[in-house]
Amino acid sequence: MEQRKISKYWMLTDDFTQNPYPVLERVREEQPVCELSLPDGGRAWVVTRHEDAKAALSDPRLSRDINVHFDLVSRLTGTTLTPPPEHANHLANLEPPRHTPLRKAISSAFTPRRADALRPQIETVADELLDRMAGAGGADLIAAYADPLPVIVIATLMGVPAAAWPDFLRWSTQLRAVQATDPAADGTVKELSSYMSALIAEKEREPGDDLISALIHADPDRRLTGTEILSTSFALMTGGNDTTASLLGGVLHALLTHPGERAELLAVPGRWVAEMDELIRYVSPITNTLQRVTLEPVEIGGVTIPADEVVIISVISTNRDRCPFPERPDELDLKRPKPAHLSFGHGIHYCSGAHLAKLMTEVAVRRFFERFPDARLAVDPSALRHTQSMVVRPWESLPVVW
C-alpha cells in the first residue's frame, strides 16, 4: 500500500497540536529536514532530528537577528517593516557582535545564585496560591497556579512591587492572547513599556537587590543601555512567563497521569531536582525554537536550504528522537541517565533563564503534590486540550480535585 503523503501544512493542524508525536516520528524517518507551507503563502524548513538541530542551533549562518527577519518580510511583502525597540534589543533577537556584550552583562547579573536566592520567595508565592484554592476541593491548575506563579516570581526578580503584580498578570494574559508584535497588542505593549521605563528610572535613582538594579549599576563594561534593559524586561515578561507556565503546567499534568513516578518523587524529596531534566524532556514545553533566517545556502541533514529562508527547529521532535534517547523515548523514565534535551536551546542562544525556570517548576510542582498528594484529574485525560502555538505548548486548562 502506498504511504500517504505528509500534508504541506502538517505542523499547523489541530491534530498536530493535540498529538504531534506520530507525525514527528514519521517526518524524522522520511523527511528529517522538511518543508512547511505557511498561512501567508511563504514557507519554512523544519529540522526534526536531534543531531541536525544541535548543529543548526550553533551555526552562525542561521540568524536570530530580528532585523534580518523584518528585512526579509519587508522584501517579500514590498513594505517597510521595523521591529519595535521593546523586541529589538535583547539577547534572543540579536546576533554577534551586539549579542556578545549583552550576553556578558546578563550572565553577570542573572546568575544561578541570584535565582537560587529566590527559592524562599517562590515557595511563599506557591503556598499563597495553593492557600487560595485549598478550600474549594479542586481548581484549574493553569488559571490558578501555572499561569500566575511565573508572572509573580519574574516580577519579583525585576524588583516590581507587589502592588503592581495584578497589572503584570493582566498584561501577561493580554500578551499571551496575541503575538507581542501584533498590532492588537499595541495598547498593552505601550502600558507595559511606560511602567517599565518608570521603574528603570526609579532603580537608577534608588537601586535595590533586584535584576534591573544589577543591570543598571553593573561595571561599565557590563552595563546595558536603558533601551536594552527595557527590551530585556519585555523578554522576561513575555517569553520567560510563557515558557515557564507551559513547563509548569506540563509537569503537573505528567505527574497527575503518572502516579507511580509521582509517588517515587514524594518518597524521596531530594530527587525532585535531579529528575527535572527528564520531566522537561518528556513534557517538551517548547514546541519550536524562535525562527531563524539563512544568511547563505546551508546544508542541514543532507538538504541544502537556500539563502533568505526561514528555518524552524522542532524541539519537541528532538526530545523524542531515538538517536540520543534509544530506550523508550516516548515514555517518562526517571531512571534515564540525565538527558541532553534541547528544551532550553543550545549554543550562544541557550536560555539565560533556564536555571530559574527549572527552579520555579521544581518548587511549584513539589509544593503542590506535598500539599495535595491525592490530587487527580477532574476529567478524562482525553478531554484536555493544548493551546495552538508555534513556540510553546500550554494546556488550555487542567482541572483537578482532591
Coordinates of C-alpha atoms in Angstrom, one line a residue:
M1 CA 0.0 0.0 0.0
E2 CA 1.3 3.4 -0.9
Q3 CA 2.1 5.6 2.1
R4 CA 0.0 8.7 2.5
K5 CA 1.9 12.0 1.7
I6 CA 2.6 14.3 4.5
S7 CA 0.5 17.5 4.3
K8 CA 2.4 20.6 3.4
Y9 CA 0.6 22.3 6.4
W10 CA 1.4 19.4 8.7
M11 CA 2.6 21.5 11.7
L12 CA -0.4 23.9 11.6
T13 CA -3.3 21.4 12.1
D14 CA -5.2 20.9 15.4
D15 CA -4.5 17.2 15.2
F16 CA -0.8 18.0 15.3
T17 CA -1.3 20.4 18.2
Q18 CA -3.0 17.8 20.3
N19 CA -0.7 14.9 19.5
P20 CA 2.3 15.7 17.4
Y21 CA 4.4 12.6 18.1
P22 CA 3.2 10.2 15.4
V23 CA 3.7 12.8 12.7
L24 CA 7.1 13.8 14.0
E25 CA 8.3 10.2 14.2
R26 CA 7.3 9.8 10.5
V27 CA 8.9 13.1 9.5
R28 CA 12.2 12.2 11.3
E29 CA 12.3 9.0 9.4
E30 CA 11.2 10.2 5.9
Q31 CA 12.0 13.9 5.6
P32 CA 14.1 15.0 8.6
V33 CA 14.5 18.4 7.1
C34 CA 11.0 19.1 5.8
E35 CA 9.3 22.0 4.0
L36 CA 6.3 23.6 5.7
S37 CA 3.8 25.9 3.9
L38 CA 2.8 28.9 6.0
P39 CA -0.6 30.6 6.0
D40 CA 0.8 33.8 4.4
G41 CA 1.9 31.8 1.4
G42 CA 5.5 31.6 2.4
R43 CA 7.4 28.5 3.5
A44 CA 9.8 27.4 6.2
W45 CA 12.1 24.5 6.7
V46 CA 11.7 22.3 9.8
V47 CA 14.6 20.5 11.4
T48 CA 13.5 17.5 13.3
R49 CA 16.5 15.3 14.3
H50 CA 18.5 16.0 17.5
E51 CA 21.9 15.9 15.8
D52 CA 20.9 18.2 13.0
A53 CA 19.1 20.6 15.4
K54 CA 22.0 20.8 17.7
A55 CA 24.3 21.7 14.8
A56 CA 21.8 24.2 13.4
L57 CA 21.5 26.0 16.8
S58 CA 25.2 26.6 16.7
D59 CA 25.5 27.6 13.1
P60 CA 26.2 31.4 12.6
R61 CA 24.7 31.2 9.1
L62 CA 21.3 30.8 10.7
S63 CA 20.4 34.2 12.1
R64 CA 18.2 35.1 15.1
D65 CA 18.7 38.8 14.4
I66 CA 15.2 40.3 14.4
N67 CA 16.4 43.0 12.0
V68 CA 17.2 40.2 9.4
H69 CA 13.8 38.8 9.9
F70 CA 12.0 42.1 9.4
D71 CA 14.1 42.9 6.4
L72 CA 13.2 39.5 4.8
V73 CA 9.5 40.1 5.5
S74 CA 9.7 43.6 4.1
R75 CA 11.3 42.4 0.8
L76 CA 8.7 39.6 0.5
T77 CA 5.7 41.9 1.1
G78 CA 7.0 45.0 -0.6
T79 CA 6.6 47.1 2.6
T80 CA 9.0 48.6 5.1
L81 CA 8.7 47.0 8.5
T82 CA 10.8 47.9 11.5
P83 CA 10.9 45.9 14.8
P84 CA 9.7 47.8 17.9
P85 CA 12.5 48.7 20.3
E86 CA 11.0 46.6 23.1
H87 CA 11.7 43.5 21.0
A88 CA 14.8 44.5 19.0
N89 CA 17.3 44.9 21.8
H90 CA 17.5 41.7 23.8
L91 CA 19.6 38.5 23.6
A92 CA 17.1 36.2 21.9
N93 CA 16.7 38.6 19.0
L94 CA 20.3 39.6 18.3
E95 CA 23.5 38.0 17.0
P96 CA 27.2 39.0 17.5
P97 CA 28.7 41.5 17.7
R98 CA 25.7 43.1 19.5
H99 CA 24.8 39.8 21.2
T100 CA 28.2 39.3 22.9
P101 CA 28.3 42.2 25.4
L102 CA 24.6 41.7 26.1
R103 CA 25.2 38.1 27.0
K104 CA 28.1 39.0 29.2
A105 CA 26.0 41.6 31.1
I106 CA 23.0 39.3 31.5
S107 CA 25.2 36.4 32.6
S108 CA 26.9 38.5 35.2
A109 CA 23.6 39.9 36.7
F110 CA 21.2 36.9 36.1
T111 CA 23.3 34.2 37.9
P112 CA 22.1 30.9 39.2
R113 CA 23.0 32.3 42.6
R114 CA 20.5 35.1 42.2
A115 CA 17.9 32.7 41.0
D116 CA 18.6 30.3 43.9
A117 CA 18.1 33.2 46.3
L118 CA 14.5 33.4 45.1
R119 CA 13.7 29.9 46.4
P120 CA 12.1 31.1 49.6
Q121 CA 10.0 33.7 47.7
I122 CA 9.0 31.1 45.1
E123 CA 7.9 28.8 48.0
T124 CA 5.9 31.7 49.5
V125 CA 4.2 32.6 46.2
A126 CA 3.3 28.9 45.6
D127 CA 1.9 28.5 49.1
E128 CA -0.2 31.6 48.8
L129 CA -1.7 30.4 45.5
L130 CA -2.3 27.0 47.0
D131 CA -4.0 28.6 50.0
R132 CA -6.5 30.4 47.8
M133 CA -7.6 27.1 46.1
A134 CA -7.3 24.8 49.1
G135 CA -10.9 25.1 50.5
A136 CA -12.6 24.6 47.1
G137 CA -11.8 20.9 46.8
G138 CA -10.4 21.5 43.3
A139 CA -9.2 24.0 40.8
D140 CA -8.0 24.7 37.3
L141 CA -4.2 24.5 37.8
I142 CA -3.5 26.5 34.7
A143 CA -5.5 29.6 35.6
A144 CA -5.0 29.3 39.4
Y145 CA -1.4 28.2 39.5
A146 CA 0.8 27.6 36.4
D147 CA -0.1 31.0 34.8
P148 CA 0.2 33.4 37.7
L149 CA 3.2 31.9 39.5
P150 CA 5.9 32.7 36.9
V151 CA 4.5 36.2 36.4
I152 CA 4.7 37.0 40.1
V153 CA 8.2 35.4 40.5
I154 CA 9.7 37.2 37.5
A155 CA 8.1 40.5 38.6
T156 CA 9.8 40.0 42.0
L157 CA 13.1 39.2 40.3
M158 CA 12.9 42.5 38.4
G159 CA 12.1 44.5 41.6
V160 CA 8.4 45.1 40.8
P161 CA 6.5 46.0 44.0
A162 CA 3.6 43.7 45.0
A163 CA 1.1 46.4 44.4
A164 CA 1.8 46.2 40.6
W165 CA 1.5 42.4 40.4
P166 CA -2.2 42.5 39.3
D167 CA -1.2 44.7 36.4
F168 CA 1.6 42.4 35.4
L169 CA -0.8 39.4 35.5
R170 CA -3.2 41.4 33.3
W171 CA -0.5 42.4 30.8
S172 CA 0.8 38.9 30.6
T173 CA -2.6 37.4 29.9
Q174 CA -3.3 40.0 27.2
L175 CA 0.1 39.5 25.5
R176 CA -0.4 35.7 25.7
A177 CA -3.6 36.1 23.7
V178 CA -1.8 37.6 20.7
Q179 CA 1.7 37.9 19.4
A180 CA 3.6 40.7 21.1
T181 CA 4.3 42.2 17.7
D182 CA 0.7 42.0 16.6
P183 CA -1.0 45.5 16.3
A184 CA -3.7 44.2 18.6
A185 CA -1.1 44.2 21.4
D186 CA -0.1 47.8 20.9
G187 CA -2.1 49.1 23.9
T188 CA -0.7 46.5 26.2
V189 CA 2.9 47.0 25.0
K190 CA 2.5 50.7 25.5
E191 CA 1.3 50.3 29.1
L192 CA 4.0 47.8 30.0
S193 CA 6.7 49.9 28.3
S194 CA 5.6 53.0 30.2
Y195 CA 5.5 51.2 33.5
M196 CA 8.9 49.5 33.0
S197 CA 10.6 52.8 31.8
A198 CA 9.4 54.5 35.0
L199 CA 10.7 51.5 37.1
I200 CA 14.1 51.6 35.4
A201 CA 14.3 55.4 36.1
E202 CA 13.4 54.7 39.8
K203 CA 16.0 51.9 40.1
E204 CA 18.6 54.2 38.6
R205 CA 17.9 56.7 41.4
E206 CA 17.4 54.1 44.2
P207 CA 18.8 50.7 43.4
G208 CA 17.6 47.6 45.2
D209 CA 18.6 43.9 45.3
D210 CA 17.0 43.0 42.0
L211 CA 17.9 42.2 38.4
I212 CA 17.1 45.6 36.9
S213 CA 19.2 47.4 39.6
A214 CA 22.0 44.9 38.9
L215 CA 21.9 45.7 35.2
I216 CA 21.7 49.4 35.6
H217 CA 24.6 49.6 38.2
A218 CA 26.9 47.0 36.7
D219 CA 30.5 47.6 36.0
P220 CA 31.0 49.9 32.9
D221 CA 32.0 47.0 30.6
R222 CA 28.8 45.1 31.6
R223 CA 26.3 47.9 31.7
L224 CA 23.3 47.9 29.4
T225 CA 21.5 51.0 27.9
G226 CA 18.1 51.9 29.1
T227 CA 16.6 50.6 25.9
E228 CA 18.4 47.2 26.3
I229 CA 17.2 46.9 29.9
L230 CA 13.6 47.7 28.7
S231 CA 13.9 45.1 26.0
T232 CA 15.3 42.5 28.3
S233 CA 12.4 43.2 30.7
F234 CA 10.0 42.5 27.9
A235 CA 11.7 39.3 27.0
L236 CA 11.3 38.1 30.6
M237 CA 7.7 39.2 30.8
T238 CA 6.7 37.5 27.6
G239 CA 9.0 34.6 26.7
G240 CA 10.0 33.9 30.3
N241 CA 6.5 33.8 31.6
D242 CA 5.0 31.8 28.7
T243 CA 7.7 29.1 28.6
T244 CA 7.7 28.6 32.3
A245 CA 3.9 28.5 32.5
S246 CA 4.0 25.9 29.7
L247 CA 6.6 23.9 31.5
L248 CA 4.9 24.0 34.9
G249 CA 1.5 23.0 33.5
G250 CA 3.1 20.2 31.5
V251 CA 5.0 18.7 34.5
L252 CA 1.9 19.0 36.7
H253 CA -0.1 17.1 34.0
A254 CA 2.7 14.5 33.6
L255 CA 2.7 13.6 37.3
L256 CA -1.1 13.6 37.5
T257 CA -1.1 11.0 34.8
H258 CA 1.9 9.0 36.2
P259 CA 1.0 8.3 39.8
G260 CA 3.9 5.8 40.2
E261 CA 6.5 8.4 39.3
R262 CA 4.8 11.0 41.5
A263 CA 5.0 8.6 44.4
E264 CA 8.7 7.9 43.8
L265 CA 9.4 11.7 44.0
L266 CA 7.3 12.3 47.0
A267 CA 9.0 9.4 48.8
V268 CA 12.5 10.9 48.2
P269 CA 12.3 14.7 48.2
G270 CA 15.9 15.0 47.2
R271 CA 15.1 13.5 43.8
W272 CA 13.0 16.4 42.6
V273 CA 16.0 18.5 41.4
A274 CA 17.8 15.5 39.9
E275 CA 14.8 14.4 37.8
M276 CA 13.7 17.8 36.4
D277 CA 15.6 17.3 33.1
E278 CA 13.8 14.0 32.3
L279 CA 10.5 15.7 33.2
I280 CA 11.4 18.6 30.9
R281 CA 12.4 16.3 28.1
Y282 CA 9.2 14.3 28.3
V283 CA 6.9 17.4 28.6
S284 CA 8.7 19.5 25.9
P285 CA 7.2 22.8 26.9
I286 CA 8.8 24.4 23.8
T287 CA 7.4 23.2 20.5
N288 CA 9.9 25.0 18.3
T289 CA 12.7 27.4 18.7
L290 CA 12.3 31.0 17.6
Q291 CA 12.6 31.2 13.8
R292 CA 16.0 31.7 12.1
V293 CA 16.9 33.0 8.7
T294 CA 19.6 31.6 6.4
L295 CA 22.2 34.2 5.6
E296 CA 23.6 32.0 2.8
P297 CA 22.8 28.5 1.5
V298 CA 23.2 26.0 4.3
E299 CA 23.2 22.2 4.2
I300 CA 21.4 20.5 7.1
G301 CA 20.9 16.8 7.2
G302 CA 21.8 16.4 3.6
V303 CA 19.3 19.1 2.4
T304 CA 20.6 22.4 1.1
I305 CA 18.4 25.3 2.2
P306 CA 18.8 28.4 0.1
A307 CA 19.7 31.9 1.5
D308 CA 16.9 34.0 2.9
E309 CA 14.8 31.1 4.0
V310 CA 13.0 30.7 7.4
V311 CA 14.3 27.7 9.5
I312 CA 12.3 26.2 12.4
I313 CA 13.9 23.8 14.8
S314 CA 11.4 21.3 16.2
V315 CA 12.5 20.9 19.9
I316 CA 9.6 18.7 20.6
S317 CA 10.8 16.3 17.9
T318 CA 14.4 16.3 19.1
N319 CA 13.3 15.4 22.6
R320 CA 11.7 12.1 21.3
D321 CA 14.5 11.2 18.8
R322 CA 15.7 7.6 19.3
C323 CA 19.3 8.5 18.5
P324 CA 20.1 10.4 21.8
F325 CA 17.3 8.6 23.6
P326 CA 17.3 5.0 22.4
E327 CA 15.3 3.5 25.3
R328 CA 11.6 4.2 25.1
P329 CA 11.8 7.9 24.2
D330 CA 8.0 8.3 24.3
E331 CA 7.9 7.3 28.0
L332 CA 8.7 9.2 31.2
D333 CA 11.6 7.3 32.7
L334 CA 13.0 8.7 35.9
K335 CA 15.9 6.3 35.8
R336 CA 17.0 7.6 32.4
P337 CA 20.6 9.0 32.5
K338 CA 20.5 12.8 32.6
P339 CA 19.0 13.5 29.1
A340 CA 20.7 16.1 26.9
H341 CA 17.5 17.7 25.8
L342 CA 17.3 20.9 23.7
S343 CA 14.3 22.5 25.5
F344 CA 16.4 25.5 26.5
G345 CA 18.3 25.7 23.2
H346 CA 22.0 25.3 22.5
G347 CA 24.9 27.5 21.7
I348 CA 25.0 31.2 22.3
H349 CA 21.3 31.4 22.4
Y350 CA 20.9 28.9 25.3
C351 CA 18.2 30.3 27.5
S352 CA 19.8 32.5 30.2
G353 CA 16.7 31.9 32.4
A354 CA 16.9 28.1 32.2
H355 CA 18.0 27.7 35.9
L356 CA 15.2 29.9 37.1
A357 CA 12.6 28.1 35.0
K358 CA 13.7 24.7 36.4
L359 CA 13.7 26.1 39.9
M360 CA 10.2 27.6 39.7
T361 CA 8.9 24.4 38.3
E362 CA 10.6 22.1 40.8
V363 CA 9.4 24.2 43.7
A364 CA 5.8 24.7 42.5
V365 CA 5.2 21.1 41.5
R366 CA 6.8 19.7 44.7
R367 CA 4.8 22.1 46.8
F368 CA 1.5 21.2 45.1
F369 CA 1.8 17.5 45.5
E370 CA 3.1 17.7 49.1
R371 CA 0.0 19.8 49.8
F372 CA -2.4 17.6 47.8
P373 CA -0.8 14.1 47.5
D374 CA -4.2 12.6 46.4
A375 CA -4.9 15.2 43.7
R376 CA -6.4 13.7 40.5
L377 CA -7.7 15.0 37.2
A378 CA -11.4 16.0 37.3
V379 CA -11.9 15.0 33.7
D380 CA -10.8 12.2 31.5
P381 CA -7.3 12.9 30.1
S382 CA -8.7 12.7 26.6
A383 CA -10.8 15.8 27.3
L384 CA -7.8 18.0 27.9
R385 CA -6.5 20.2 25.1
H386 CA -3.3 22.1 24.2
T387 CA -3.5 25.7 23.0
Q388 CA -2.2 26.0 19.4
S389 CA 1.2 27.9 19.3
M390 CA 4.3 27.7 17.2
V391 CA 6.6 28.2 20.2
V392 CA 5.1 26.9 23.4
R393 CA 2.7 24.0 24.2
P394 CA 0.5 25.0 27.2
W395 CA -2.6 23.2 28.3
E396 CA -5.8 25.2 27.9
S397 CA -6.9 24.1 31.4
L398 CA -6.0 21.4 33.9
P399 CA -9.0 20.8 36.2
V400 CA -8.2 18.7 39.3
V401 CA -9.9 17.7 42.5
W402 CA -8.5 16.5 45.9

